[in-house]
Tab-separated table of C-alpha atoms and ligand atoms in Angstrom:
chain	number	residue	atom	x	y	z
R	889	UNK	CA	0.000	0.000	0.000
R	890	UNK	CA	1.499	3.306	-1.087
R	891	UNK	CA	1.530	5.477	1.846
R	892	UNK	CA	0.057	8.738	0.768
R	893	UNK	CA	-0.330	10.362	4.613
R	894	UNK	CA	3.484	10.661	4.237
R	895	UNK	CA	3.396	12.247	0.733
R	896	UNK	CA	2.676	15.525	-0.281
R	897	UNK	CA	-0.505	16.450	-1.134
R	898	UNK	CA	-0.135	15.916	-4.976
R	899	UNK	CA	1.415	12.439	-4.891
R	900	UNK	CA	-0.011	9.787	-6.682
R	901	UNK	CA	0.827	6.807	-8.782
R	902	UNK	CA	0.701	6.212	-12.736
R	903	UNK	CA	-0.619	3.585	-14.350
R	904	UNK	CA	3.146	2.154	-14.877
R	905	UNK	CA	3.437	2.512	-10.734
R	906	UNK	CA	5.334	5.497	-11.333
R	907	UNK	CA	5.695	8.310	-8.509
R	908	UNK	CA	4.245	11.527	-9.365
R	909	UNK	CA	4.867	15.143	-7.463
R	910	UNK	CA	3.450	17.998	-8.534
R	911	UNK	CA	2.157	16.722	-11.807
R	912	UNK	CA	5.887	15.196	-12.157
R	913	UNK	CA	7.368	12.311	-12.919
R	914	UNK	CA	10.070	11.544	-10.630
R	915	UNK	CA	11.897	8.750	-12.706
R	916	UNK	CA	12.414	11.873	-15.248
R	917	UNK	CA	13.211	14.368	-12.302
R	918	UNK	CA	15.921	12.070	-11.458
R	919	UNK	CA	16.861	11.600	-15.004
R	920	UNK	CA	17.104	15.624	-15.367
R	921	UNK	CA	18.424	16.852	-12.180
R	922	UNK	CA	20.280	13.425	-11.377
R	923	UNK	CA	20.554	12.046	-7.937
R	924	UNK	CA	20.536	13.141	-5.036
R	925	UNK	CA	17.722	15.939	-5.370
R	926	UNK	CA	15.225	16.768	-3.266
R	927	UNK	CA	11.853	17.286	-4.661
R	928	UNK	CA	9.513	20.268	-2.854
R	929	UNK	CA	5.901	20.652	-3.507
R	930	UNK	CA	5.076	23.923	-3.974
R	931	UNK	CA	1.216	23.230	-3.309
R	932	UNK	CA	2.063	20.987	-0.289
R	933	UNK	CA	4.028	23.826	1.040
R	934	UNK	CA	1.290	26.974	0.145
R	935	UNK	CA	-1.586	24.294	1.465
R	936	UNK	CA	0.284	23.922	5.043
R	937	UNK	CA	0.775	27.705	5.503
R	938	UNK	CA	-2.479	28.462	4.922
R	939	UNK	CA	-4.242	25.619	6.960
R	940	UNK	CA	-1.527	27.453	9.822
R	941	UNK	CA	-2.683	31.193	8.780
R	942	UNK	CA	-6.658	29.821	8.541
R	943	UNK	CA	-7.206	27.194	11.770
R	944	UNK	CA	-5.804	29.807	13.954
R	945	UNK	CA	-7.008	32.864	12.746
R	946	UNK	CA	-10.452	31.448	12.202
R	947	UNK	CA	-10.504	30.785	16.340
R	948	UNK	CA	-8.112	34.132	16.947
R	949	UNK	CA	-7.329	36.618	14.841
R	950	UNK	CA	-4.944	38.381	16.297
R	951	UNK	CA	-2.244	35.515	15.557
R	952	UNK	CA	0.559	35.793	13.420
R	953	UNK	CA	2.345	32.676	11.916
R	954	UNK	CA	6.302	32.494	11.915
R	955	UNK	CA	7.795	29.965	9.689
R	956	UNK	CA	11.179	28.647	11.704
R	957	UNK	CA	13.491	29.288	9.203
R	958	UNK	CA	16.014	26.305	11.019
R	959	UNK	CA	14.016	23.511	9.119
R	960	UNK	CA	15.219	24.906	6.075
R	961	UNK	CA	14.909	27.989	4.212
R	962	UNK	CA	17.195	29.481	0.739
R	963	UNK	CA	16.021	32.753	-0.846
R	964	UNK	CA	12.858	31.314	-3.467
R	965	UNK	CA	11.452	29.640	-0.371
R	966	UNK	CA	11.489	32.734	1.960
R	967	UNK	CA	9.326	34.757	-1.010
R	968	UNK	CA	6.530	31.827	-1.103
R	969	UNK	CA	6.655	32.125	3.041
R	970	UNK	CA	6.237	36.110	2.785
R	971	UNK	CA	3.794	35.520	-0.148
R	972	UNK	CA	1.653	34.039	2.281
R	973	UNK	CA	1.690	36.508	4.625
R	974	UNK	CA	4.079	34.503	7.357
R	975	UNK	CA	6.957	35.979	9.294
R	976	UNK	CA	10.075	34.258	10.014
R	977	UNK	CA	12.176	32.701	13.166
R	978	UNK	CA	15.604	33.106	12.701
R	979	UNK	CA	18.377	31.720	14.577
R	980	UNK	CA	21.694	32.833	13.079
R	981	UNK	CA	23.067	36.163	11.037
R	982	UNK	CA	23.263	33.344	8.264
R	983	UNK	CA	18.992	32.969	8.037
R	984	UNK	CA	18.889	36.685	8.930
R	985	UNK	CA	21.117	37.270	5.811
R	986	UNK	CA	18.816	35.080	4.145
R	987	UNK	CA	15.421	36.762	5.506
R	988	UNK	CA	16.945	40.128	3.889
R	989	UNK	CA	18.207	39.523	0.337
R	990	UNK	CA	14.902	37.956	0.112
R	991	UNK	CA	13.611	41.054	0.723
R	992	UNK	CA	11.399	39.883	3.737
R	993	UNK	CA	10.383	42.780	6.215
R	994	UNK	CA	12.246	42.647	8.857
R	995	UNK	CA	9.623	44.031	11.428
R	996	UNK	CA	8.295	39.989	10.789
R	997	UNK	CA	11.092	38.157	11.892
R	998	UNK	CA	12.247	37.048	15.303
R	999	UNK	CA	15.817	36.078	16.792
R	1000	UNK	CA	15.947	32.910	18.764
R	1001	UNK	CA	19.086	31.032	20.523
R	1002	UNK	CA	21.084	30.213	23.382
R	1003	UNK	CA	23.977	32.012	22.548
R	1004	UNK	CA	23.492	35.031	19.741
R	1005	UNK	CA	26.753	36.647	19.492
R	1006	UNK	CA	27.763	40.180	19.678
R	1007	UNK	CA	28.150	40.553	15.913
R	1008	UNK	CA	24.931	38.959	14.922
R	1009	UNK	CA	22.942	41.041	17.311
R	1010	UNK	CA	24.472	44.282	16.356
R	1011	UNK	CA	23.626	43.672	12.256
R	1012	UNK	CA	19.919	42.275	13.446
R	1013	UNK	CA	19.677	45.979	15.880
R	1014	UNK	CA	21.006	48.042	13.508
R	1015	UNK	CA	19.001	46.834	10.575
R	1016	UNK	CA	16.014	46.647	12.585
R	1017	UNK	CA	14.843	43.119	13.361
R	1018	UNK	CA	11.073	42.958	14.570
R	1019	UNK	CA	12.155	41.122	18.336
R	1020	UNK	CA	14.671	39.678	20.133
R	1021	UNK	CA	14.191	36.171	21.747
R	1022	UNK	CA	16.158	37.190	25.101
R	1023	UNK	CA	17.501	33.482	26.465
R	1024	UNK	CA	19.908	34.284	28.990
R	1025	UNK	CA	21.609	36.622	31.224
R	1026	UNK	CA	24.574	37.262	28.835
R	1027	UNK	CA	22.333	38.082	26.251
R	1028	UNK	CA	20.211	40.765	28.505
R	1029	UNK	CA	23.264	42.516	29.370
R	1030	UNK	CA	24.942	42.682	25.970
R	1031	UNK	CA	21.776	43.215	24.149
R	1032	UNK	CA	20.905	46.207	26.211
R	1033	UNK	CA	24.182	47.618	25.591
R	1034	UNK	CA	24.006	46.652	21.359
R	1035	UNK	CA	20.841	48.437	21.405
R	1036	UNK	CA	21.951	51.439	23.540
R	1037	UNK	CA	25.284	52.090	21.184
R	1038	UNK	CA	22.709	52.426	18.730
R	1039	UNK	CA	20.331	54.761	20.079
R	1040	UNK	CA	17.380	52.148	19.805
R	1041	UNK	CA	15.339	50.249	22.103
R	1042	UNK	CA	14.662	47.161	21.201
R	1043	UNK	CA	11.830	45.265	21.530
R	1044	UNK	CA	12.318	41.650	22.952
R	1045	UNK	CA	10.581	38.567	24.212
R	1046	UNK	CA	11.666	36.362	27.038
R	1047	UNK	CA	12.095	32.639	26.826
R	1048	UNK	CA	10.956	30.481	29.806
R	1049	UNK	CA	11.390	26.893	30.594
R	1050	UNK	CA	8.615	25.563	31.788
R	1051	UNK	CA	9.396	22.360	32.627
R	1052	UNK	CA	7.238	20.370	30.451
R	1053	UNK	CA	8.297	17.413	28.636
R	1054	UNK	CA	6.664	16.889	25.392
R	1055	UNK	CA	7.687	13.127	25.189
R	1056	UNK	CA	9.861	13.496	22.218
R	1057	UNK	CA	14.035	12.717	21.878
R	1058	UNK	CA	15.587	13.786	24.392
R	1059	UNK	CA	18.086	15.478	21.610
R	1060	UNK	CA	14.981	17.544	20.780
R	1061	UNK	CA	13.736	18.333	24.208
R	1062	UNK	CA	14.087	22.005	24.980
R	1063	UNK	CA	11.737	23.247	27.859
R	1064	UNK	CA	12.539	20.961	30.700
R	1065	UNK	CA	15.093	22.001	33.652
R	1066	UNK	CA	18.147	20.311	32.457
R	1067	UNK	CA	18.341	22.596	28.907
R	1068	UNK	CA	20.522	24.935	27.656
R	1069	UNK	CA	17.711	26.806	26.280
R	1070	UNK	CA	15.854	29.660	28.093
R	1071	UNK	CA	15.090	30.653	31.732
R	1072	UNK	CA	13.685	28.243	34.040
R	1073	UNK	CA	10.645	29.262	35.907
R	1074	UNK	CA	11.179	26.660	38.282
R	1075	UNK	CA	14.923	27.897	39.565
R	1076	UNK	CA	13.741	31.234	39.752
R	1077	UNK	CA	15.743	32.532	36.438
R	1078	UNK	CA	12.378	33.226	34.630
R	1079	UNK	CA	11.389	35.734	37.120
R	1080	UNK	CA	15.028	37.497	37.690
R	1081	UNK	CA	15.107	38.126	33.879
R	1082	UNK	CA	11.881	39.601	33.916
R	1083	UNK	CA	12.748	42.051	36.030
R	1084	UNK	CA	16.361	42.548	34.985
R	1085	UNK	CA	14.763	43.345	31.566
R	1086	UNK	CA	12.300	45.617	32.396
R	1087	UNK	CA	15.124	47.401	34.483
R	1088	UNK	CA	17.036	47.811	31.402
R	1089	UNK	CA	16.825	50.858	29.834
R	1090	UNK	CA	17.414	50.256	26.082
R	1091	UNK	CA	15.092	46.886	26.088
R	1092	UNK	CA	11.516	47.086	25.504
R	1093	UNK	CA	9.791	43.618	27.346
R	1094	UNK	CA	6.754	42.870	24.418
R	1095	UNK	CA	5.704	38.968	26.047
R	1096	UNK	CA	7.140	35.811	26.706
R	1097	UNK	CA	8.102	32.758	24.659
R	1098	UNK	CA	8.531	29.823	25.249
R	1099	UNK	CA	9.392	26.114	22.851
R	1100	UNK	CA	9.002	22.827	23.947
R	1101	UNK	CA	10.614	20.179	21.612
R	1102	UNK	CA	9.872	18.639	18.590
R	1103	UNK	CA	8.147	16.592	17.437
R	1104	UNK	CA	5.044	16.944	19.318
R	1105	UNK	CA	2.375	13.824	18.944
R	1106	UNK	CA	0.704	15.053	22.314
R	1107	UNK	CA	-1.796	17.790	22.282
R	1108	UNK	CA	-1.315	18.190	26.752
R	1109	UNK	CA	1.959	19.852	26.732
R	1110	UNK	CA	0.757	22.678	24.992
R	1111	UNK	CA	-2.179	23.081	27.439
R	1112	UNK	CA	-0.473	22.626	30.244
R	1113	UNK	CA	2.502	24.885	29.429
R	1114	UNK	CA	0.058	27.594	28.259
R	1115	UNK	CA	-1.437	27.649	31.206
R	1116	UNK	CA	1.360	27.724	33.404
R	1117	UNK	CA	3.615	30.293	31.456
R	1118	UNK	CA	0.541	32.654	31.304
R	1119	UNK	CA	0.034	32.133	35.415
R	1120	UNK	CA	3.292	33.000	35.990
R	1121	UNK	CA	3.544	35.925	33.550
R	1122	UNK	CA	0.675	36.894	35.794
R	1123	UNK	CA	2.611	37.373	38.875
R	1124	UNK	CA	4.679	40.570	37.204
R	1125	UNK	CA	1.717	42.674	35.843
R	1126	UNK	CA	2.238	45.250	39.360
R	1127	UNK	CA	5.810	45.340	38.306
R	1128	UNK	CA	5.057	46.528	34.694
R	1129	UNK	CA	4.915	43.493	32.575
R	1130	UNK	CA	2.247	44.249	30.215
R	1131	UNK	CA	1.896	40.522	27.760
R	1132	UNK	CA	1.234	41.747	24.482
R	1133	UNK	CA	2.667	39.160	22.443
R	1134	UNK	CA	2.081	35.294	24.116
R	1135	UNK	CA	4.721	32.714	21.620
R	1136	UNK	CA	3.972	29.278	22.664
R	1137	UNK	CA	6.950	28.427	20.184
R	1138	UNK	CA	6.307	25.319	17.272
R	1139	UNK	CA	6.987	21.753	17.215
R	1140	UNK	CA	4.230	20.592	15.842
R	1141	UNK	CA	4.286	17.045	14.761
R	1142	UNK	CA	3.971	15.372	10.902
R	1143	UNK	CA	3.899	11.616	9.824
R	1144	UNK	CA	6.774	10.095	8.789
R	1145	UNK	CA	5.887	6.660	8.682
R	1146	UNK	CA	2.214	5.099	7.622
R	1147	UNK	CA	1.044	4.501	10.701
R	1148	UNK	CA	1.428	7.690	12.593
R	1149	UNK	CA	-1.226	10.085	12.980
R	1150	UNK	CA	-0.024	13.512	14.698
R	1151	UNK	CA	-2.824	15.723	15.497
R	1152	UNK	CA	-4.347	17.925	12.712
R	1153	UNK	CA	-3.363	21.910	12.540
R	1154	UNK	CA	-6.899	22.601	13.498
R	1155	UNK	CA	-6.543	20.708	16.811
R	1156	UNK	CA	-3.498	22.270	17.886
R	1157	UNK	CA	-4.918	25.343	17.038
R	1158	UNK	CA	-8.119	24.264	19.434
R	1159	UNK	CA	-5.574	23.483	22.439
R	1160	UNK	CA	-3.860	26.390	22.571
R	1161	UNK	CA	-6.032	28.985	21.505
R	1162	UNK	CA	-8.907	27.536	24.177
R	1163	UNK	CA	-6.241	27.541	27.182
R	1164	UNK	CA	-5.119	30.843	26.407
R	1165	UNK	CA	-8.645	32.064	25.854
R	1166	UNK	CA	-9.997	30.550	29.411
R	1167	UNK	CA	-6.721	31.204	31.344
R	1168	UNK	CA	-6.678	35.150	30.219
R	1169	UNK	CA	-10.206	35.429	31.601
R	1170	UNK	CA	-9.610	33.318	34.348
R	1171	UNK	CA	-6.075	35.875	35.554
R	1172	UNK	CA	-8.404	39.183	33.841
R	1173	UNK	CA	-5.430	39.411	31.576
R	1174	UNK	CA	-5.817	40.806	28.027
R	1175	UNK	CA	-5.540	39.127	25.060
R	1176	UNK	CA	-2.316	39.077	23.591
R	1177	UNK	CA	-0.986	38.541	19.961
R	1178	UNK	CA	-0.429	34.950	19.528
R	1179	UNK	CA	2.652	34.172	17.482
R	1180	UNK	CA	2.675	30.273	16.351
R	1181	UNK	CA	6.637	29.047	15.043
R	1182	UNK	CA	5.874	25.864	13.179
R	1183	UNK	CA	9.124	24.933	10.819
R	1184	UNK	CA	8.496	21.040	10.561
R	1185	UNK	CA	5.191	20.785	10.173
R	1186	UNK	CA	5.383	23.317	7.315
R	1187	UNK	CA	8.326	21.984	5.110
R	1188	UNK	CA	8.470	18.681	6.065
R	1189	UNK	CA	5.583	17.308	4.142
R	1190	UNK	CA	6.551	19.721	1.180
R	1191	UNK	CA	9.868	17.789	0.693
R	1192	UNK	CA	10.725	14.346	-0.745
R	1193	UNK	CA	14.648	12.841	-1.516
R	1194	UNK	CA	15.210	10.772	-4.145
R	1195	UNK	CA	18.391	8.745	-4.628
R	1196	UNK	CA	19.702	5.651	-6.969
R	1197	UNK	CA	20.124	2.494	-6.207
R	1198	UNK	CA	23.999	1.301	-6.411
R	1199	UNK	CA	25.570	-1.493	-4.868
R	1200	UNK	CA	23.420	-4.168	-3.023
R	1201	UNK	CA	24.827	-6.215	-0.685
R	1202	UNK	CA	22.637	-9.548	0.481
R	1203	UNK	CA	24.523	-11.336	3.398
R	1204	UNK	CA	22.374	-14.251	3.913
R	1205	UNK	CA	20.396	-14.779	7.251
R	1206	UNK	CA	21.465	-11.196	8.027
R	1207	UNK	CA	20.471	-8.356	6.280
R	1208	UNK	CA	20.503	-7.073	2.813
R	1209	UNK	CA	22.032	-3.577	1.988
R	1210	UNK	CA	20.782	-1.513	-0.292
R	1211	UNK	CA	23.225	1.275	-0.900
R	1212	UNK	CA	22.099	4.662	-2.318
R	1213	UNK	CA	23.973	7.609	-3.455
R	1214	UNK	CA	23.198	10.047	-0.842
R	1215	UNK	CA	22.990	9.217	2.803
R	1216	UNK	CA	23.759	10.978	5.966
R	1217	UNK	CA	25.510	13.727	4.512
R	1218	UNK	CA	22.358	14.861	3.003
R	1219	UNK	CA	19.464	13.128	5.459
R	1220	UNK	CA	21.770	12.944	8.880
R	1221	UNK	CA	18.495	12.307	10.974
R	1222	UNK	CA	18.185	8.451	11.283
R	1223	UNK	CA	21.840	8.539	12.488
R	1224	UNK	CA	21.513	11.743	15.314
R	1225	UNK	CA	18.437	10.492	16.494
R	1226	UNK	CA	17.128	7.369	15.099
R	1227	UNK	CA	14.299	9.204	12.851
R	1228	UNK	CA	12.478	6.829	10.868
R	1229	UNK	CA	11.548	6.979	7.319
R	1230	UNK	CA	8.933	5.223	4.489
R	1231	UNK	CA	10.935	4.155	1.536
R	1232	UNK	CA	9.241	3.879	-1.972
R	1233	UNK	CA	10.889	2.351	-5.070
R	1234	UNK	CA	9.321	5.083	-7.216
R	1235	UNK	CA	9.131	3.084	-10.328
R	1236	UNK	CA	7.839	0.112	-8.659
R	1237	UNK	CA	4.920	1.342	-6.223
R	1238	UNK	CA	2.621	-0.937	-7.543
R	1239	UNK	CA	4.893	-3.540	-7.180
R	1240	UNK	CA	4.414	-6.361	-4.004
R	1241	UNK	CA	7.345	-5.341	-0.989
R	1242	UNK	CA	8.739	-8.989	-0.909
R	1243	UNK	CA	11.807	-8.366	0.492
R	1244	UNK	CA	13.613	-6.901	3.630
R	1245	UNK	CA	16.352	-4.513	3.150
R	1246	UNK	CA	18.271	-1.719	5.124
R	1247	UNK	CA	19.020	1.234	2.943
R	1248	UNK	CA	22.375	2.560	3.212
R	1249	UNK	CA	24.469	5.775	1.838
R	1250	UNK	CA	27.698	6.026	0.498
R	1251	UNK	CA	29.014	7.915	3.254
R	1252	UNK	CA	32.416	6.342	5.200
R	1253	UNK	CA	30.177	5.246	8.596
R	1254	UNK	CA	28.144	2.182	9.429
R	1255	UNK	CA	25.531	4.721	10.883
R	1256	UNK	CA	25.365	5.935	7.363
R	1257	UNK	CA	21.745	4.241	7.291
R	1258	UNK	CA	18.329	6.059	5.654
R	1259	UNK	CA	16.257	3.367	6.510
R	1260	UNK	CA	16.849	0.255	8.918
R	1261	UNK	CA	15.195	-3.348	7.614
R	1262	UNK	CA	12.002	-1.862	5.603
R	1263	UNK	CA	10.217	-3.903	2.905
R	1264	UNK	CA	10.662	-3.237	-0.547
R	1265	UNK	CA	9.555	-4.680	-3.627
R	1266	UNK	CA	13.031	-6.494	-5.436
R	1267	UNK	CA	15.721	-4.027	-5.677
R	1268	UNK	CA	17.708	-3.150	-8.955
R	1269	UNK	CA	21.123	-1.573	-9.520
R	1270	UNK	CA	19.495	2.017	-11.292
R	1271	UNK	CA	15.941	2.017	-9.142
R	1272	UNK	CA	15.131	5.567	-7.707
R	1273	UNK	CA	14.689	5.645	-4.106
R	1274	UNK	CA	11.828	7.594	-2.668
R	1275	UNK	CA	12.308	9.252	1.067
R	1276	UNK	CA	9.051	11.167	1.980
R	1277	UNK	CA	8.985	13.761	4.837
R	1278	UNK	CA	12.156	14.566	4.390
R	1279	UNK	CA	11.881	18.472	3.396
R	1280	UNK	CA	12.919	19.324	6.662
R	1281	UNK	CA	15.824	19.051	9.107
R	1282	UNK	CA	17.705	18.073	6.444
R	1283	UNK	CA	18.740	20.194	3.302
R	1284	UNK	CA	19.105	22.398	6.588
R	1285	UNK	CA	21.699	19.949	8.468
R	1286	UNK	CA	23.129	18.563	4.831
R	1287	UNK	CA	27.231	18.700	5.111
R	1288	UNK	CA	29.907	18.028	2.963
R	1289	UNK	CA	31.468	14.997	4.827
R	1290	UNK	CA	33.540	13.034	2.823
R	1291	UNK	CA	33.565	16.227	0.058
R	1292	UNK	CA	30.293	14.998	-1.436
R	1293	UNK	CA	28.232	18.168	-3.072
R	1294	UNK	CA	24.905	18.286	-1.331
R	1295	UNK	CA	22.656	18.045	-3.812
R	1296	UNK	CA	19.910	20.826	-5.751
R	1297	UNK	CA	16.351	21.632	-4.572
R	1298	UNK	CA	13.876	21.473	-7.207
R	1299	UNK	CA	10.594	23.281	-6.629
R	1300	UNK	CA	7.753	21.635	-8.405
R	1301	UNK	CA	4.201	22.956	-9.497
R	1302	UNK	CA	1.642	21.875	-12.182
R	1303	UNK	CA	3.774	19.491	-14.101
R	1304	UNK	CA	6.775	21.872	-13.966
R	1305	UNK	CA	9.926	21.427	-11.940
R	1306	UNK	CA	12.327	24.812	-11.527
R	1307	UNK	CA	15.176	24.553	-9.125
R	1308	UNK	CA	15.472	26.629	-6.464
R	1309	UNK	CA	19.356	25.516	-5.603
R	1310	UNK	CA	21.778	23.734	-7.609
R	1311	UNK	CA	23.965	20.830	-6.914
R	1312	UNK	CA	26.973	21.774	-5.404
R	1313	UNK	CA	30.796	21.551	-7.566
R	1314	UNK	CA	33.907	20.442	-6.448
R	1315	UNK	CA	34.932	24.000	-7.272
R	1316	UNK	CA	32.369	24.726	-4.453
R	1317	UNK	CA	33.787	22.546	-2.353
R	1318	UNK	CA	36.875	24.105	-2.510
R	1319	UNK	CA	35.214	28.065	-2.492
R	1320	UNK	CA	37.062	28.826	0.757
R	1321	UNK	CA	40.206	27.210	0.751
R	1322	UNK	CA	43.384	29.103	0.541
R	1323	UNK	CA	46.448	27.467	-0.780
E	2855	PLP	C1	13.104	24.780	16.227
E	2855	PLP	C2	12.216	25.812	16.757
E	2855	PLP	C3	10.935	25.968	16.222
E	2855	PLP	C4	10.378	25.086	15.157
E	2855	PLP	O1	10.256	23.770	15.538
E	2855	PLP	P1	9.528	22.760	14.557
E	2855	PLP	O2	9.539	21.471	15.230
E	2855	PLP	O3	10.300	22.731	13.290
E	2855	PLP	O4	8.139	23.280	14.360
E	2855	PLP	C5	10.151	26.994	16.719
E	2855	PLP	N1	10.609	27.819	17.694
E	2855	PLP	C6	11.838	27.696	18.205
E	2855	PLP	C7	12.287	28.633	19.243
E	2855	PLP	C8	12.678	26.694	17.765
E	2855	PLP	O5	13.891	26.576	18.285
């Protein structure tokens, strides 16, 4: 059974049991762009904007949508995001760089991370970045003094720990106690930043933020962190916090094998607008903006990897390899943190899986795996290799291990393909070096 929950939107199959994005054949994407390439829907990636944009605005207008840039953004991509109406997370001058030759307004984006430095928050102050995601001590002091050398305030949020786990990887867990990210409300750090940053003269204090993890199957973290978060914010209205912006961060989960079934956009949407709703009237607080950050759950189902079958490798009453010719340098998920995938032989989805196989790369590690003993229908020398869910996390963590060029992103739409980044050279791979 082809699994089309895992697919973009416009997958289907041909008659020949041929895989088919965006009105395209991807036996002849391979054949033009050659392999590796990742494949992104550009309906896929409009339709999960816009069900963002629509099942929270419907319940609260006053939200605005920030696409994480982290799970992958390049210029072409940041114009579709503007072109529906999103702003942006950033977490480096690199995506701020990014955010601005694509000529996205800069009032829209965000800075998030643990440790910003000096340099990248004096370009995003002086060019005039919408907030500052304040996540330590460090950061309150230098920022405050960035923003002061140039006659601004700036406007920031604060991120809290809660203390919440969201039951995901514990490499993804981010607003529990024992994280370098944010202030814990717990130790007491949450509530000594407040007031350190409304103390500080150059920093204006707009709300508080905080992120959980990702992915997120469970819809009770975000209730219950909500709720907490806006209790505590609570506590400092006498001492001048006034919450006009509320950023209960993203994480938001996606399928990324057939049988899981993360909750839909509308029902986060439900959770969090509903808690925030009831727990605001409950404390007599008002309403703030709510700013959403899903990255994941908006490229991730856009994107799909395809790669060639090389060398196969059957060891008998042990496994059978199936190497391909991109692998962790390109997709280094299933080796950081044991993500797992649906495989497709996209010229033979119609095809019965009859045999067992682990699908390798051709990178020099035996954790160089995609795909750990899935079924497959017989595997050729020449097949093209299907990954689904893969448009995020990893164009954005692709490296150049072993000096393979990470490979083009081709944008597809109505039958036509256009790429939005081309596969890398060895002349690129030897840009910066100095002999
Ligand atoms: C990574 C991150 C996100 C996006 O997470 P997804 O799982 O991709 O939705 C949002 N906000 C912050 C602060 C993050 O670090």
């Amino acid at each position: 059974m082809f699994p089309q929950n895992v697919f973009p939107d416009t997958a289907e199959i041909n008659q020949q049991g041929q895989l088919i994005i965006g009105g395209c054949n991807t036996l002849e994407l391979a054949e033009e762009y050659g392999t590796p390439v990742y494949i992104f829907d550009e309906a896929t990636l409009r339709n999960r904007c816009r069900s963002f944009v629509n099942e929270f605005r419907k319940l609260y207008p006053a939200t605005q949508v920030l696409y994480a840039s982290k799970a992958y953004i390049n210029p072409a991509l940041a114009k579709i995001f503007h072109e529906e109406g999103l702003g942006l997370d950033v977490v480096s001058g690199g995506e701020l760089a990014v955010a601005q030759y694509a000529g996205f307004p800069l009032e829209k984006v965000y800075f998030h991370g643990n440790n910003k430095t000096p340099h990248e928050l004096t370009e995003a102050v002086e060019q005039g970045i919408g907030r500052v995601v304040v996540d330590s001590f460090h950061e309150l002091d230098l920022l405050n003094q960035i923003a002061a050398d140039a006659g601004k305030v700036q406007d920031i949020l604060i991120r809290v720990s809660p203390g919440i786990d969201p039951h995901t990887h514990v490499y993804t867990t981010t607003g529990i106690i024992d994280s370098k990210f944010g202030f814990s409300i717990q130790t007491g750090d949450a509530a000594k930043a407040i007031r350190q940053a409304l103390a500080k003269s150059n920093l204006k204090l707009k709300g508080l933020h905080f992120h959980l993890g990702s992915p997120i199957f469970e819809l009770d973290p975000y209730r219950a962190a909500t709720e907490l978060v806006l209790k505590f914010a609570a506590g400092f209205r006498e001492e001048g916090l006034e919450m006009t912006e509320f950023s209960p961060g993203g994480g938001f989960a996606i399928a990324y094998t057939h049988d899981q079934e993360p909750p839909a956009v509308a029902e986060y949407a439900e959770t969090i607008v509903s808690t925030l709703q009831s727990t605001c009237a409950e404390l007599g607080m008002e309403l703030p903006t709510l700013l959403i950050e899903p990255g994941r759950s908006i490229i991730g189902p856009a994107g799909v990897a395809l790669y060639r079958v090389g060398a196969i490798k059957d060891i008998p009453g042990v496994r059978k390899y199936v190497s391909v010719d991109g692998g962790m340098g390109d997709n280094i998920r299933p080796a950081l943190y044991q993500a797992t995938y649906e495989v497709v032989s996209a010229g033979k989805a119609n095809q019965e899986s009859v045999e067992k196989v682990t699908i390798a790369g051709k990178y020099c590690e035996s954790g160089d795996v995609l795909a750990s003993d899935i079924m497959l229908p017989t595997a050729e020398s020449g097949d093209i290799i299907a990954i689904p869910a893969s448009g995020a996390y990893c164009p954005s963590m692709a490296s150049n291990y072993n000096l393979n060029p990470r490979p083009p992103m081709v944008l597809v739409k109505d039958g036509k393909s256009r790429v939005i980044r081309r596969r890398e050279s060895y002349q690129d791979l030897m840009l910066c070096d100095i002999t």
